[in-house]
Amino acid sequence: MLDATLKTQLKGYLERVTQPIQLIATLDDSAAAQEMRQLLTDIAEQSAQVSVSERDEPGVPRPSFAIARPDGSVHLRFAGLPLGHEFTSLVLALLQVGGHPSREAPELLEQVRALPGRYRFTTYFSQSCQSCPDVVQALNLMATLNPRIEHVAIDGAAFQAEVERLGIMAVPAIYLDGEPFGNGRMGLAEILAKLDTGSTTRAAEAIKAKEPFDVLVVGGGPAGAAAAIYAARKGIRTGVVAERFGGQVLDTLAIENFISVPHTEGPRLAAALEQHVREYEVDVMNLQRAKSLVAGSDGFELQLEGGAALKARSVVLATGARWRQMNVPGENDYRNKGVAYCPHCDGPLFKGKRVAVIGGGNSGVEAAIDLAGIVAHVTLLEFDAKLRADEVLQRKLRSLPNVRVIVSAQTTEVLGDGQRVTGLSYKERASGDSHRVELEGIFVQIGLLPNTEWLKGTLALSGRGEIETDARGETSLPGVFAAGDCTTVPYKQIVIAMGEGSKAALSAFDHLIRSSAPAQDPARQVA
């Protein structure tokens, strides 16, 4: 099941295990069960601390396996094979059940241990989803730390009948005690914030007590991380406020144009960014959404949605961007019920079905190509009179027999039966004729929208809502700088965002030096 390279890597990881691990399989006669049996055997062969057994347990999915301790204090299970992006989740679960400590913040670990009551979580994932491991790993860790917490991670593609019964059309899909708990990427802190309602108030009180920062960075993507590092290296008091550290990089699958790194994946790069930032004396405040920025005589006040406020002598805005929506009737009604924005995450849930991709740029054409290998048929709709993707991608698209391309098409409505998507309507821009396409899924790939609505009226924004900056990254508000995808700087690329973030931090430092320099004595100047 595992090749020689993976076995060698796994053996090295399992050397860190300090206590016995039991792999308890509940199998059936399927081919997937045979693969699972071989996977567990391969794992056990890499460490004397790991044992494998089979047990006929009623009420659990088949095939599945539990990762347990001999004392029965851990309730953690994988249903289906945790491969693809979830192989890392499997390795981490083995290490943590085996006694290897987590790298999560100590205060979060204590918060998990102190949770009262019992919690039974189920997560549905797909092996190609880059957002799913965050959820799976967080809930696995919680089940490892607290014996009152149970977690079952289920591969939706392997249990398609159950996915259909529950109406799951987007992953990760999280259930608590059989009821929907959340959809989409969630880390440990976000899950705890939903469970422990007092944590938000405590966080706000802690933020209110903080001293003013020399540089306050708003945003935790590549631009924000670079700005924080460059500011901290100057020895000045630096803080980062982020809604989710990593930003849109967390939603990026393959990165092959980050200079000197031939290939990486978004979540891995985001984790490396955060780890690098935390090597410096940077105060990172995660899960915080900015509400407004107010300029005062002694600097700036950043007001947060949670009710707290932070003061700073200078600010670097690096709020990034998000997927642009179609803004047509039915889109919000059927979000996660057939309307999706990540083909890598949700594509496997539409196996054998008909889908549409909205957008003919590189993202849209790449999505159509990927989906064509999974679904029955893809209809790609482009507003412009021609596709805008690179020619090499267009050639690949045209070679696929189950793809139809419609240009000069304006999507006008998402159609559904109240539970899920059943089709879409579009209008021919040339003739004005309307048409309906029967399908089960719609993947929206029409570009990005800057996260700057909260700054309207505060500083100069372009017609597209981007923050206007000069060559130094300075905005129209002295002392406030900006970088990355939220700005007018062309070419929204990770490497460019990092460079712009570094430049903005250096400009902020220069601003602080000049604004704090003592005034020259007129008598000395005359002399």
PDB file of N, CA and C in Angstrom, residues 118-206:
ATOM      1  N   ARG A 118     -19.882  16.369  26.639  1.00  0.00           N
ATOM      2  CA  ARG A 118     -19.416  15.405  25.650  1.00  0.00           C
ATOM      3  C   ARG A 118     -19.712  15.940  24.243  1.00  0.00           C
ATOM      4  N   TYR A 119     -18.817  15.621  23.298  1.00  0.00           N
ATOM      5  CA  TYR A 119     -18.956  16.100  21.930  1.00  0.00           C
ATOM      6  C   TYR A 119     -18.653  14.950  20.971  1.00  0.00           C
ATOM      7  N   ARG A 120     -19.564  14.673  20.042  1.00  0.00           N
ATOM      8  CA  ARG A 120     -19.356  13.650  19.024  1.00  0.00           C
ATOM      9  C   ARG A 120     -19.307  14.339  17.657  1.00  0.00           C
ATOM     10  N   PHE A 121     -18.101  14.470  17.124  1.00  0.00           N
ATOM     11  CA  PHE A 121     -17.896  15.145  15.847  1.00  0.00           C
ATOM     12  C   PHE A 121     -17.751  14.133  14.713  1.00  0.00           C
ATOM     13  N   THR A 122     -18.283  14.512  13.549  1.00  0.00           N
ATOM     14  CA  THR A 122     -18.062  13.774  12.309  1.00  0.00           C
ATOM     15  C   THR A 122     -17.678  14.780  11.233  1.00  0.00           C
ATOM     16  N   THR A 123     -16.601  14.486  10.513  1.00  0.00           N
ATOM     17  CA  THR A 123     -16.164  15.355   9.424  1.00  0.00           C
ATOM     18  C   THR A 123     -16.162  14.570   8.124  1.00  0.00           C
ATOM     19  N   TYR A 124     -16.744  15.144   7.077  1.00  0.00           N
ATOM     20  CA  TYR A 124     -16.703  14.547   5.744  1.00  0.00           C
ATOM     21  C   TYR A 124     -15.661  15.315   4.930  1.00  0.00           C
ATOM     22  N   PHE A 125     -14.711  14.569   4.367  1.00  0.00           N
ATOM     23  CA  PHE A 125     -13.607  15.185   3.632  1.00  0.00           C
ATOM     24  C   PHE A 125     -13.476  14.538   2.262  1.00  0.00           C
ATOM     25  N   SER A 126     -12.666  15.153   1.404  1.00  0.00           N
ATOM     26  CA  SER A 126     -12.235  14.504   0.169  1.00  0.00           C
ATOM     27  C   SER A 126     -10.715  14.535   0.141  1.00  0.00           C
ATOM     28  N   GLN A 127     -10.125  13.513  -0.471  1.00  0.00           N
ATOM     29  CA  GLN A 127      -8.667  13.392  -0.456  1.00  0.00           C
ATOM     30  C   GLN A 127      -7.982  14.512  -1.223  1.00  0.00           C
ATOM     31  N   SER A 128      -8.699  15.161  -2.134  1.00  0.00           N
ATOM     32  CA  SER A 128      -8.102  16.235  -2.928  1.00  0.00           C
ATOM     33  C   SER A 128      -8.332  17.616  -2.324  1.00  0.00           C
ATOM     34  N   CYS A 129      -8.997  17.678  -1.169  1.00  0.00           N
ATOM     35  CA  CYS A 129      -9.351  18.964  -0.548  1.00  0.00           C
ATOM     36  C   CYS A 129      -8.197  19.475   0.312  1.00  0.00           C
ATOM     37  N   GLN A 130      -7.695  20.670  -0.006  1.00  0.00           N
ATOM     38  CA  GLN A 130      -6.613  21.232   0.787  1.00  0.00           C
ATOM     39  C   GLN A 130      -7.104  21.948   2.034  1.00  0.00           C
ATOM     40  N   SER A 131      -8.426  22.189   2.116  1.00  0.00           N
ATOM     41  CA  SER A 131      -8.988  22.818   3.306  1.00  0.00           C
ATOM     42  C   SER A 131      -9.331  21.806   4.390  1.00  0.00           C
ATOM     43  N   CYS A 132      -9.608  20.576   3.984  1.00  0.00           N
ATOM     44  CA  CYS A 132     -10.081  19.561   4.923  1.00  0.00           C
ATOM     45  C   CYS A 132      -9.081  19.199   6.021  1.00  0.00           C
ATOM     46  N   PRO A 133      -7.775  19.080   5.721  1.00  0.00           N
ATOM     47  CA  PRO A 133      -6.854  18.659   6.783  1.00  0.00           C
ATOM     48  C   PRO A 133      -6.861  19.556   8.010  1.00  0.00           C
ATOM     49  N   ASP A 134      -7.074  20.854   7.850  1.00  0.00           N
ATOM     50  CA  ASP A 134      -7.116  21.739   9.016  1.00  0.00           C
ATOM     51  C   ASP A 134      -8.190  21.295   9.997  1.00  0.00           C
ATOM     52  N   VAL A 135      -9.371  20.988   9.449  1.00  0.00           N
ATOM     53  CA  VAL A 135     -10.492  20.569  10.291  1.00  0.00           C
ATOM     54  C   VAL A 135     -10.225  19.202  10.904  1.00  0.00           C
ATOM     55  N   VAL A 136      -9.827  18.247  10.059  1.00  0.00           N
ATOM     56  CA  VAL A 136      -9.584  16.883  10.531  1.00  0.00           C
ATOM     57  C   VAL A 136      -8.511  16.865  11.613  1.00  0.00           C
ATOM     58  N   GLN A 137      -7.428  17.591  11.381  1.00  0.00           N
ATOM     59  CA  GLN A 137      -6.330  17.587  12.344  1.00  0.00           C
ATOM     60  C   GLN A 137      -6.729  18.261  13.653  1.00  0.00           C
ATOM     61  N   ALA A 138      -7.496  19.341  13.566  1.00  0.00           N
ATOM     62  CA  ALA A 138      -7.930  20.032  14.785  1.00  0.00           C
ATOM     63  C   ALA A 138      -8.828  19.135  15.627  1.00  0.00           C
ATOM     64  N   LEU A 139      -9.795  18.478  14.989  1.00  0.00           N
ATOM     65  CA  LEU A 139     -10.720  17.630  15.738  1.00  0.00           C
ATOM     66  C   LEU A 139     -10.046  16.355  16.231  1.00  0.00           C
ATOM     67  N   ASN A 140      -9.101  15.819  15.452  1.00  0.00           N
ATOM     68  CA  ASN A 140      -8.328  14.663  15.932  1.00  0.00           C
ATOM     69  C   ASN A 140      -7.538  15.035  17.191  1.00  0.00           C
ATOM     70  N   LEU A 141      -6.941  16.227  17.157  1.00  0.00           N
ATOM     71  CA  LEU A 141      -6.176  16.677  18.321  1.00  0.00           C
ATOM     72  C   LEU A 141      -7.091  16.833  19.530  1.00  0.00           C
ATOM     73  N   MET A 142      -8.263  17.384  19.321  1.00  0.00           N
ATOM     74  CA  MET A 142      -9.201  17.549  20.432  1.00  0.00           C
ATOM     75  C   MET A 142      -9.607  16.194  21.017  1.00  0.00           C
ATOM     76  N   ALA A 143      -9.820  15.197  20.141  1.00  0.00           N
ATOM     77  CA  ALA A 143     -10.172  13.861  20.620  1.00  0.00           C
ATOM     78  C   ALA A 143      -9.006  13.207  21.359  1.00  0.00           C
ATOM     79  N   THR A 144      -7.793  13.581  20.989  1.00  0.00           N
ATOM     80  CA  THR A 144      -6.608  13.043  21.662  1.00  0.00           C
ATOM     81  C   THR A 144      -6.436  13.649  23.049  1.00  0.00           C
ATOM     82  N   LEU A 145      -6.766  14.930  23.179  1.00  0.00           N
ATOM     83  CA  LEU A 145      -6.536  15.646  24.437  1.00  0.00           C
ATOM     84  C   LEU A 145      -7.654  15.458  25.459  1.00  0.00           C
ATOM     85  N   ASN A 146      -8.869  15.263  24.973  1.00  0.00           N
ATOM     86  CA  ASN A 146     -10.030  15.235  25.872  1.00  0.00           C
ATOM     87  C   ASN A 146     -10.817  13.943  25.653  1.00  0.00           C
ATOM     88  N   PRO A 147     -10.876  13.060  26.633  1.00  0.00           N
ATOM     89  CA  PRO A 147     -11.565  11.769  26.458  1.00  0.00           C
ATOM     90  C   PRO A 147     -13.068  11.900  26.256  1.00  0.00           C
ATOM     91  N   ARG A 148     -13.637  13.099  26.480  1.00  0.00           N
ATOM     92  CA  ARG A 148     -15.072  13.306  26.283  1.00  0.00           C
ATOM     93  C   ARG A 148     -15.403  13.743  24.862  1.00  0.00           C
ATOM     94  N   ILE A 149     -14.380  13.849  24.013  1.00  0.00           N
ATOM     95  CA  ILE A 149     -14.559  14.272  22.629  1.00  0.00           C
ATOM     96  C   ILE A 149     -14.291  13.090  21.695  1.00  0.00           C
ATOM     97  N   GLU A 150     -15.209  12.832  20.768  1.00  0.00           N
ATOM     98  CA  GLU A 150     -15.051  11.784  19.763  1.00  0.00           C
ATOM     99  C   GLU A 150     -15.000  12.429  18.377  1.00  0.00           C
ATOM    100  N   HIS A 151     -14.236  11.807  17.489  1.00  0.00           N
ATOM    101  CA  HIS A 151     -14.179  12.323  16.119  1.00  0.00           C
ATOM    102  C   HIS A 151     -14.070  11.176  15.126  1.00  0.00           C
ATOM    103  N   VAL A 152     -14.915  11.212  14.108  1.00  0.00           N
ATOM    104  CA  VAL A 152     -14.840  10.281  12.989  1.00  0.00           C
ATOM    105  C   VAL A 152     -14.656  11.112  11.725  1.00  0.00           C
ATOM    106  N   ALA A 153     -13.574  10.861  10.987  1.00  0.00           N
ATOM    107  CA  ALA A 153     -13.304  11.540   9.720  1.00  0.00           C
ATOM    108  C   ALA A 153     -13.657  10.588   8.584  1.00  0.00           C
ATOM    109  N   ILE A 154     -14.578  10.999   7.708  1.00  0.00           N
ATOM    110  CA  ILE A 154     -15.129  10.124   6.674  1.00  0.00           C
ATOM    111  C   ILE A 154     -14.783  10.663   5.289  1.00  0.00           C
ATOM    112  N   ASP A 155     -14.212   9.795   4.453  1.00  0.00           N
ATOM    113  CA  ASP A 155     -13.947  10.142   3.059  1.00  0.00           C
ATOM    114  C   ASP A 155     -15.270  10.123   2.304  1.00  0.00           C
ATOM    115  N   GLY A 156     -15.751  11.304   1.917  1.00  0.00           N
ATOM    116  CA  GLY A 156     -17.059  11.398   1.286  1.00  0.00           C
ATOM    117  C   GLY A 156     -17.161  10.600   0.001  1.00  0.00           C
ATOM    118  N   ALA A 157     -16.073  10.523  -0.769  1.00  0.00           N
ATOM    119  CA  ALA A 157     -16.103   9.773  -2.026  1.00  0.00           C
ATOM    120  C   ALA A 157     -16.294   8.284  -1.786  1.00  0.00           C
ATOM    121  N   ALA A 158     -15.824   7.775  -0.628  1.00  0.00           N
ATOM    122  CA  ALA A 158     -15.950   6.356  -0.309  1.00  0.00           C
ATOM    123  C   ALA A 158     -17.306   6.019   0.307  1.00  0.00           C
ATOM    124  N   PHE A 159     -18.007   7.029   0.800  1.00  0.00           N
ATOM    125  CA  PHE A 159     -19.314   6.817   1.429  1.00  0.00           C
ATOM    126  C   PHE A 159     -20.335   7.736   0.756  1.00  0.00           C
ATOM    127  N   GLN A 160     -20.445   7.578  -0.574  1.00  0.00           N
ATOM    128  CA  GLN A 160     -21.249   8.508  -1.362  1.00  0.00           C
ATOM    129  C   GLN A 160     -22.734   8.420  -1.029  1.00  0.00           C
ATOM    130  N   ALA A 161     -23.221   7.233  -0.684  1.00  0.00           N
ATOM    131  CA  ALA A 161     -24.634   7.110  -0.337  1.00  0.00           C
ATOM    132  C   ALA A 161     -24.961   7.934   0.903  1.00  0.00           C
ATOM    133  N   GLU A 162     -24.051   7.940   1.876  1.00  0.00           N
ATOM    134  CA  GLU A 162     -24.264   8.726   3.085  1.00  0.00           C
ATOM    135  C   GLU A 162     -24.195  10.219   2.788  1.00  0.00           C
ATOM    136  N   VAL A 163     -23.266  10.589   1.920  1.00  0.00           N
ATOM    137  CA  VAL A 163     -23.145  11.991   1.510  1.00  0.00           C
ATOM    138  C   VAL A 163     -24.420  12.450   0.810  1.00  0.00           C
ATOM    139  N   GLU A 164     -24.966  11.594  -0.057  1.00  0.00           N
ATOM    140  CA  GLU A 164     -26.215  11.925  -0.748  1.00  0.00           C
ATOM    141  C   GLU A 164     -27.357  12.057   0.245  1.00  0.00           C
ATOM    142  N   ARG A 165     -27.430  11.135   1.196  1.00  0.00           N
ATOM    143  CA  ARG A 165     -28.516  11.166   2.187  1.00  0.00           C
ATOM    144  C   ARG A 165     -28.494  12.452   3.002  1.00  0.00           C
ATOM    145  N   LEU A 166     -27.305  12.904   3.348  1.00  0.00           N
ATOM    146  CA  LEU A 166     -27.175  14.113   4.161  1.00  0.00           C
ATOM    147  C   LEU A 166     -27.225  15.395   3.318  1.00  0.00           C
ATOM    148  N   GLY A 167     -27.144  15.245   2.006  1.00  0.00           N
ATOM    149  CA  GLY A 167     -27.174  16.420   1.138  1.00  0.00           C
ATOM    150  C   GLY A 167     -25.892  17.226   1.180  1.00  0.00           C
ATOM    151  N   ILE A 168     -24.770  16.558   1.429  1.00  0.00           N
ATOM    152  CA  ILE A 168     -23.482  17.252   1.507  1.00  0.00           C
ATOM    153  C   ILE A 168     -22.969  17.519   0.099  1.00  0.00           C
ATOM    154  N   MET A 169     -22.708  18.774  -0.218  1.00  0.00           N
ATOM    155  CA  MET A 169     -22.225  19.141  -1.544  1.00  0.00           C
ATOM    156  C   MET A 169     -20.990  20.030  -1.467  1.00  0.00           C
ATOM    157  N   ALA A 170     -20.394  20.120  -0.278  1.00  0.00           N
ATOM    158  CA  ALA A 170     -19.160  20.878  -0.098  1.00  0.00           C
ATOM    159  C   ALA A 170     -18.432  20.324   1.119  1.00  0.00           C
ATOM    160  N   VAL A 171     -17.135  20.216   0.996  1.00  0.00           N
ATOM    161  CA  VAL A 171     -16.320  19.740   2.113  1.00  0.00           C
ATOM    162  C   VAL A 171     -15.272  20.801   2.454  1.00  0.00           C
ATOM    163  N   PRO A 172     -14.763  20.753   3.692  1.00  0.00           N
ATOM    164  CA  PRO A 172     -15.153  19.863   4.779  1.00  0.00           C
ATOM    165  C   PRO A 172     -16.533  20.225   5.343  1.00  0.00           C
ATOM    166  N   ALA A 173     -17.313  19.179   5.644  1.00  0.00           N
ATOM    167  CA  ALA A 173     -18.614  19.347   6.283  1.00  0.00           C
ATOM    168  C   ALA A 173     -18.530  18.740   7.677  1.00  0.00           C
ATOM    169  N   ILE A 174     -18.820  19.533   8.700  1.00  0.00           N
ATOM    170  CA  ILE A 174     -18.627  19.120  10.095  1.00  0.00           C
ATOM    171  C   ILE A 174     -19.977  18.973  10.775  1.00  0.00           C
ATOM    172  N   TYR A 175     -20.162  17.848  11.449  1.00  0.00           N
ATOM    173  CA  TYR A 175     -21.383  17.601  12.211  1.00  0.00           C
ATOM    174  C   TYR A 175     -21.018  17.392  13.676  1.00  0.00           C
ATOM    175  N   LEU A 176     -21.850  17.925  14.555  1.00  0.00           N
ATOM    176  CA  LEU A 176     -21.691  17.729  15.997  1.00  0.00           C
ATOM    177  C   LEU A 176     -22.968  17.084  16.525  1.00  0.00           C
ATOM    178  N   ASP A 177     -22.795  15.901  17.107  1.00  0.00           N
ATOM    179  CA  ASP A 177     -23.938  15.145  17.627  1.00  0.00           C
ATOM    180  C   ASP A 177     -25.030  14.974  16.566  1.00  0.00           C
ATOM    181  N   GLY A 178     -24.605  14.757  15.331  1.00  0.00           N
ATOM    182  CA  GLY A 178     -25.533  14.494  14.241  1.00  0.00           C
ATOM    183  C   GLY A 178     -26.134  15.712  13.589  1.00  0.00           C
ATOM    184  N   GLU A 179     -25.827  16.912  14.081  1.00  0.00           N
ATOM    185  CA  GLU A 179     -26.364  18.149  13.519  1.00  0.00           C
ATOM    186  C   GLU A 179     -25.249  18.963  12.853  1.00  0.00           C
ATOM    187  N   PRO A 180     -25.551  19.691  11.750  1.00  0.00           N
ATOM    188  CA  PRO A 180     -24.525  20.494  11.083  1.00  0.00           C
ATOM    189  C   PRO A 180     -23.862  21.482  12.055  1.00  0.00           C
ATOM    190  N   PHE A 181     -22.546  21.518  12.030  1.00  0.00           N
ATOM    191  CA  PHE A 181     -21.774  22.404  12.908  1.00  0.00           C
ATOM    192  C   PHE A 181     -21.047  23.477  12.111  1.00  0.00           C
ATOM    193  N   GLY A 182     -20.551  23.119  10.924  1.00  0.00           N
ATOM    194  CA  GLY A 182     -19.822  24.101  10.126  1.00  0.00           C
ATOM    195  C   GLY A 182     -19.421  23.537   8.780  1.00  0.00           C
ATOM    196  N   ASN A 183     -19.144  24.436   7.836  1.00  0.00           N
ATOM    197  CA  ASN A 183     -18.639  24.079   6.506  1.00  0.00           C
ATOM    198  C   ASN A 183     -17.407  24.911   6.207  1.00  0.00           C
ATOM    199  N   GLY A 184     -16.463  24.304   5.536  1.00  0.00           N
ATOM    200  CA  GLY A 184     -15.274  25.043   5.136  1.00  0.00           C
ATOM    201  C   GLY A 184     -14.159  24.952   6.149  1.00  0.00           C
ATOM    202  N   ARG A 185     -13.052  25.598   5.813  1.00  0.00           N
ATOM    203  CA  ARG A 185     -11.843  25.519   6.623  1.00  0.00           C
ATOM    204  C   ARG A 185     -12.069  26.111   8.012  1.00  0.00           C
ATOM    205  N   MET A 186     -11.686  25.356   9.026  1.00  0.00           N
ATOM    206  CA  MET A 186     -11.721  25.827  10.409  1.00  0.00           C
ATOM    207  C   MET A 186     -10.518  25.242  11.131  1.00  0.00           C
ATOM    208  N   GLY A 187      -9.815  26.074  11.851  1.00  0.00           N
ATOM    209  CA  GLY A 187      -8.713  25.600  12.666  1.00  0.00           C
ATOM    210  C   GLY A 187      -9.155  25.381  14.099  1.00  0.00           C
ATOM    211  N   LEU A 188      -8.211  24.988  14.935  1.00  0.00           N
ATOM    212  CA  LEU A 188      -8.526  24.688  16.329  1.00  0.00           C
ATOM    213  C   LEU A 188      -9.134  25.895  17.032  1.00  0.00           C
ATOM    214  N   ALA A 189      -8.547  27.068  16.850  1.00  0.00           N
ATOM    215  CA  ALA A 189      -9.047  28.262  17.530  1.00  0.00           C
ATOM    216  C   ALA A 189     -10.474  28.594  17.109  1.00  0.00           C
ATOM    217  N   GLU A 190     -10.788  28.409  15.819  1.00  0.00           N
ATOM    218  CA  GLU A 190     -12.141  28.716  15.337  1.00  0.00           C
ATOM    219  C   GLU A 190     -13.166  27.732  15.897  1.00  0.00           C
ATOM    220  N   ILE A 191     -12.803  26.469  15.947  1.00  0.00           N
ATOM    221  CA  ILE A 191     -13.719  25.469  16.505  1.00  0.00           C
ATOM    222  C   ILE A 191     -13.973  25.757  17.983  1.00  0.00           C
ATOM    223  N   LEU A 192     -12.913  26.068  18.712  1.00  0.00           N
ATOM    224  CA  LEU A 192     -13.066  26.374  20.130  1.00  0.00           C
ATOM    225  C   LEU A 192     -13.919  27.622  20.344  1.00  0.00           C
ATOM    226  N   ALA A 193     -13.771  28.600  19.458  1.00  0.00           N
ATOM    227  CA  ALA A 193     -14.564  29.829  19.597  1.00  0.00           C
ATOM    228  C   ALA A 193     -16.057  29.534  19.456  1.00  0.00           C
ATOM    229  N   LYS A 194     -16.405  28.532  18.629  1.00  0.00           N
ATOM    230  CA  LYS A 194     -17.814  28.169  18.471  1.00  0.00           C
ATOM    231  C   LYS A 194     -18.328  27.369  19.672  1.00  0.00           C
ATOM    232  N   LEU A 195     -17.436  26.559  20.253  1.00  0.00           N
ATOM    233  CA  LEU A 195     -17.848  25.734  21.386  1.00  0.00           C
ATOM    234  C   LEU A 195     -17.829  26.505  22.696  1.00  0.00           C
ATOM    235  N   ASP A 196     -16.782  27.302  22.881  1.00  0.00           N
ATOM    236  CA  ASP A 196     -16.586  28.049  24.120  1.00  0.00           C
ATOM    237  C   ASP A 196     -16.953  29.496  23.855  1.00  0.00           C
ATOM    238  N   THR A 197     -18.220  29.834  24.047  1.00  0.00           N
ATOM    239  CA  THR A 197     -18.708  31.163  23.668  1.00  0.00           C
ATOM    240  C   THR A 197     -18.060  32.284  24.464  1.00  0.00           C
ATOM    241  N   GLY A 198     -17.508  31.980  25.617  1.00  0.00           N
ATOM    242  CA  GLY A 198     -16.860  33.020  26.413  1.00  0.00           C
ATOM    243  C   GLY A 198     -15.478  33.376  25.924  1.00  0.00           C
ATOM    244  N   SER A 199     -14.928  32.572  24.986  1.00  0.00           N
ATOM    245  CA  SER A 199     -13.556  32.815  24.527  1.00  0.00           C
ATOM    246  C   SER A 199     -13.450  34.125  23.755  1.00  0.00           C
ATOM    247  N   THR A 200     -14.499  34.490  23.016  1.00  0.00           N
ATOM    248  CA  THR A 200     -14.472  35.739  22.251  1.00  0.00           C
ATOM    249  C   THR A 200     -14.381  36.948  23.175  1.00  0.00           C
ATOM    250  N   THR A 201     -15.146  36.914  24.245  1.00  0.00           N
ATOM    251  CA  THR A 201     -15.113  38.017  25.212  1.00  0.00           C
ATOM    252  C   THR A 201     -13.756  38.104  25.884  1.00  0.00           C
ATOM    253  N   ARG A 202     -13.201  36.948  26.247  1.00  0.00           N
ATOM    254  CA  ARG A 202     -11.885  36.944  26.892  1.00  0.00           C
ATOM    255  C   ARG A 202     -10.818  37.479  25.955  1.00  0.00           C
ATOM    256  N   ALA A 203     -10.910  37.107  24.680  1.00  0.00           N
ATOM    257  CA  ALA A 203      -9.935  37.591  23.700  1.00  0.00           C
ATOM    258  C   ALA A 203     -10.034  39.104  23.535  1.00  0.00           C
ATOM    259  N   ALA A 204     -11.263  39.619  23.492  1.00  0.00           N
ATOM    260  CA  ALA A 204     -11.457  41.064  23.354  1.00  0.00           C
ATOM    261  C   ALA A 204     -10.880  41.812  24.540  1.00  0.00           C
ATOM    262  N   GLU A 205     -11.062  41.294  25.736  1.00  0.00           N
ATOM    263  CA  GLU A 205     -10.518  41.942  26.930  1.00  0.00           C
ATOM    264  C   GLU A 205      -8.996  41.943  26.902  1.00  0.00           C
ATOM    265  N   ALA A 206      -8.415  40.834  26.436  1.00  0.00           N
ATOM    266  CA  ALA A 206      -6.949  40.757  26.359  1.00  0.00           C
ATOM    267  C   ALA A 206      -6.406  41.758  25.343  1.00  0.00           C
TER     268      ALA A 206
END
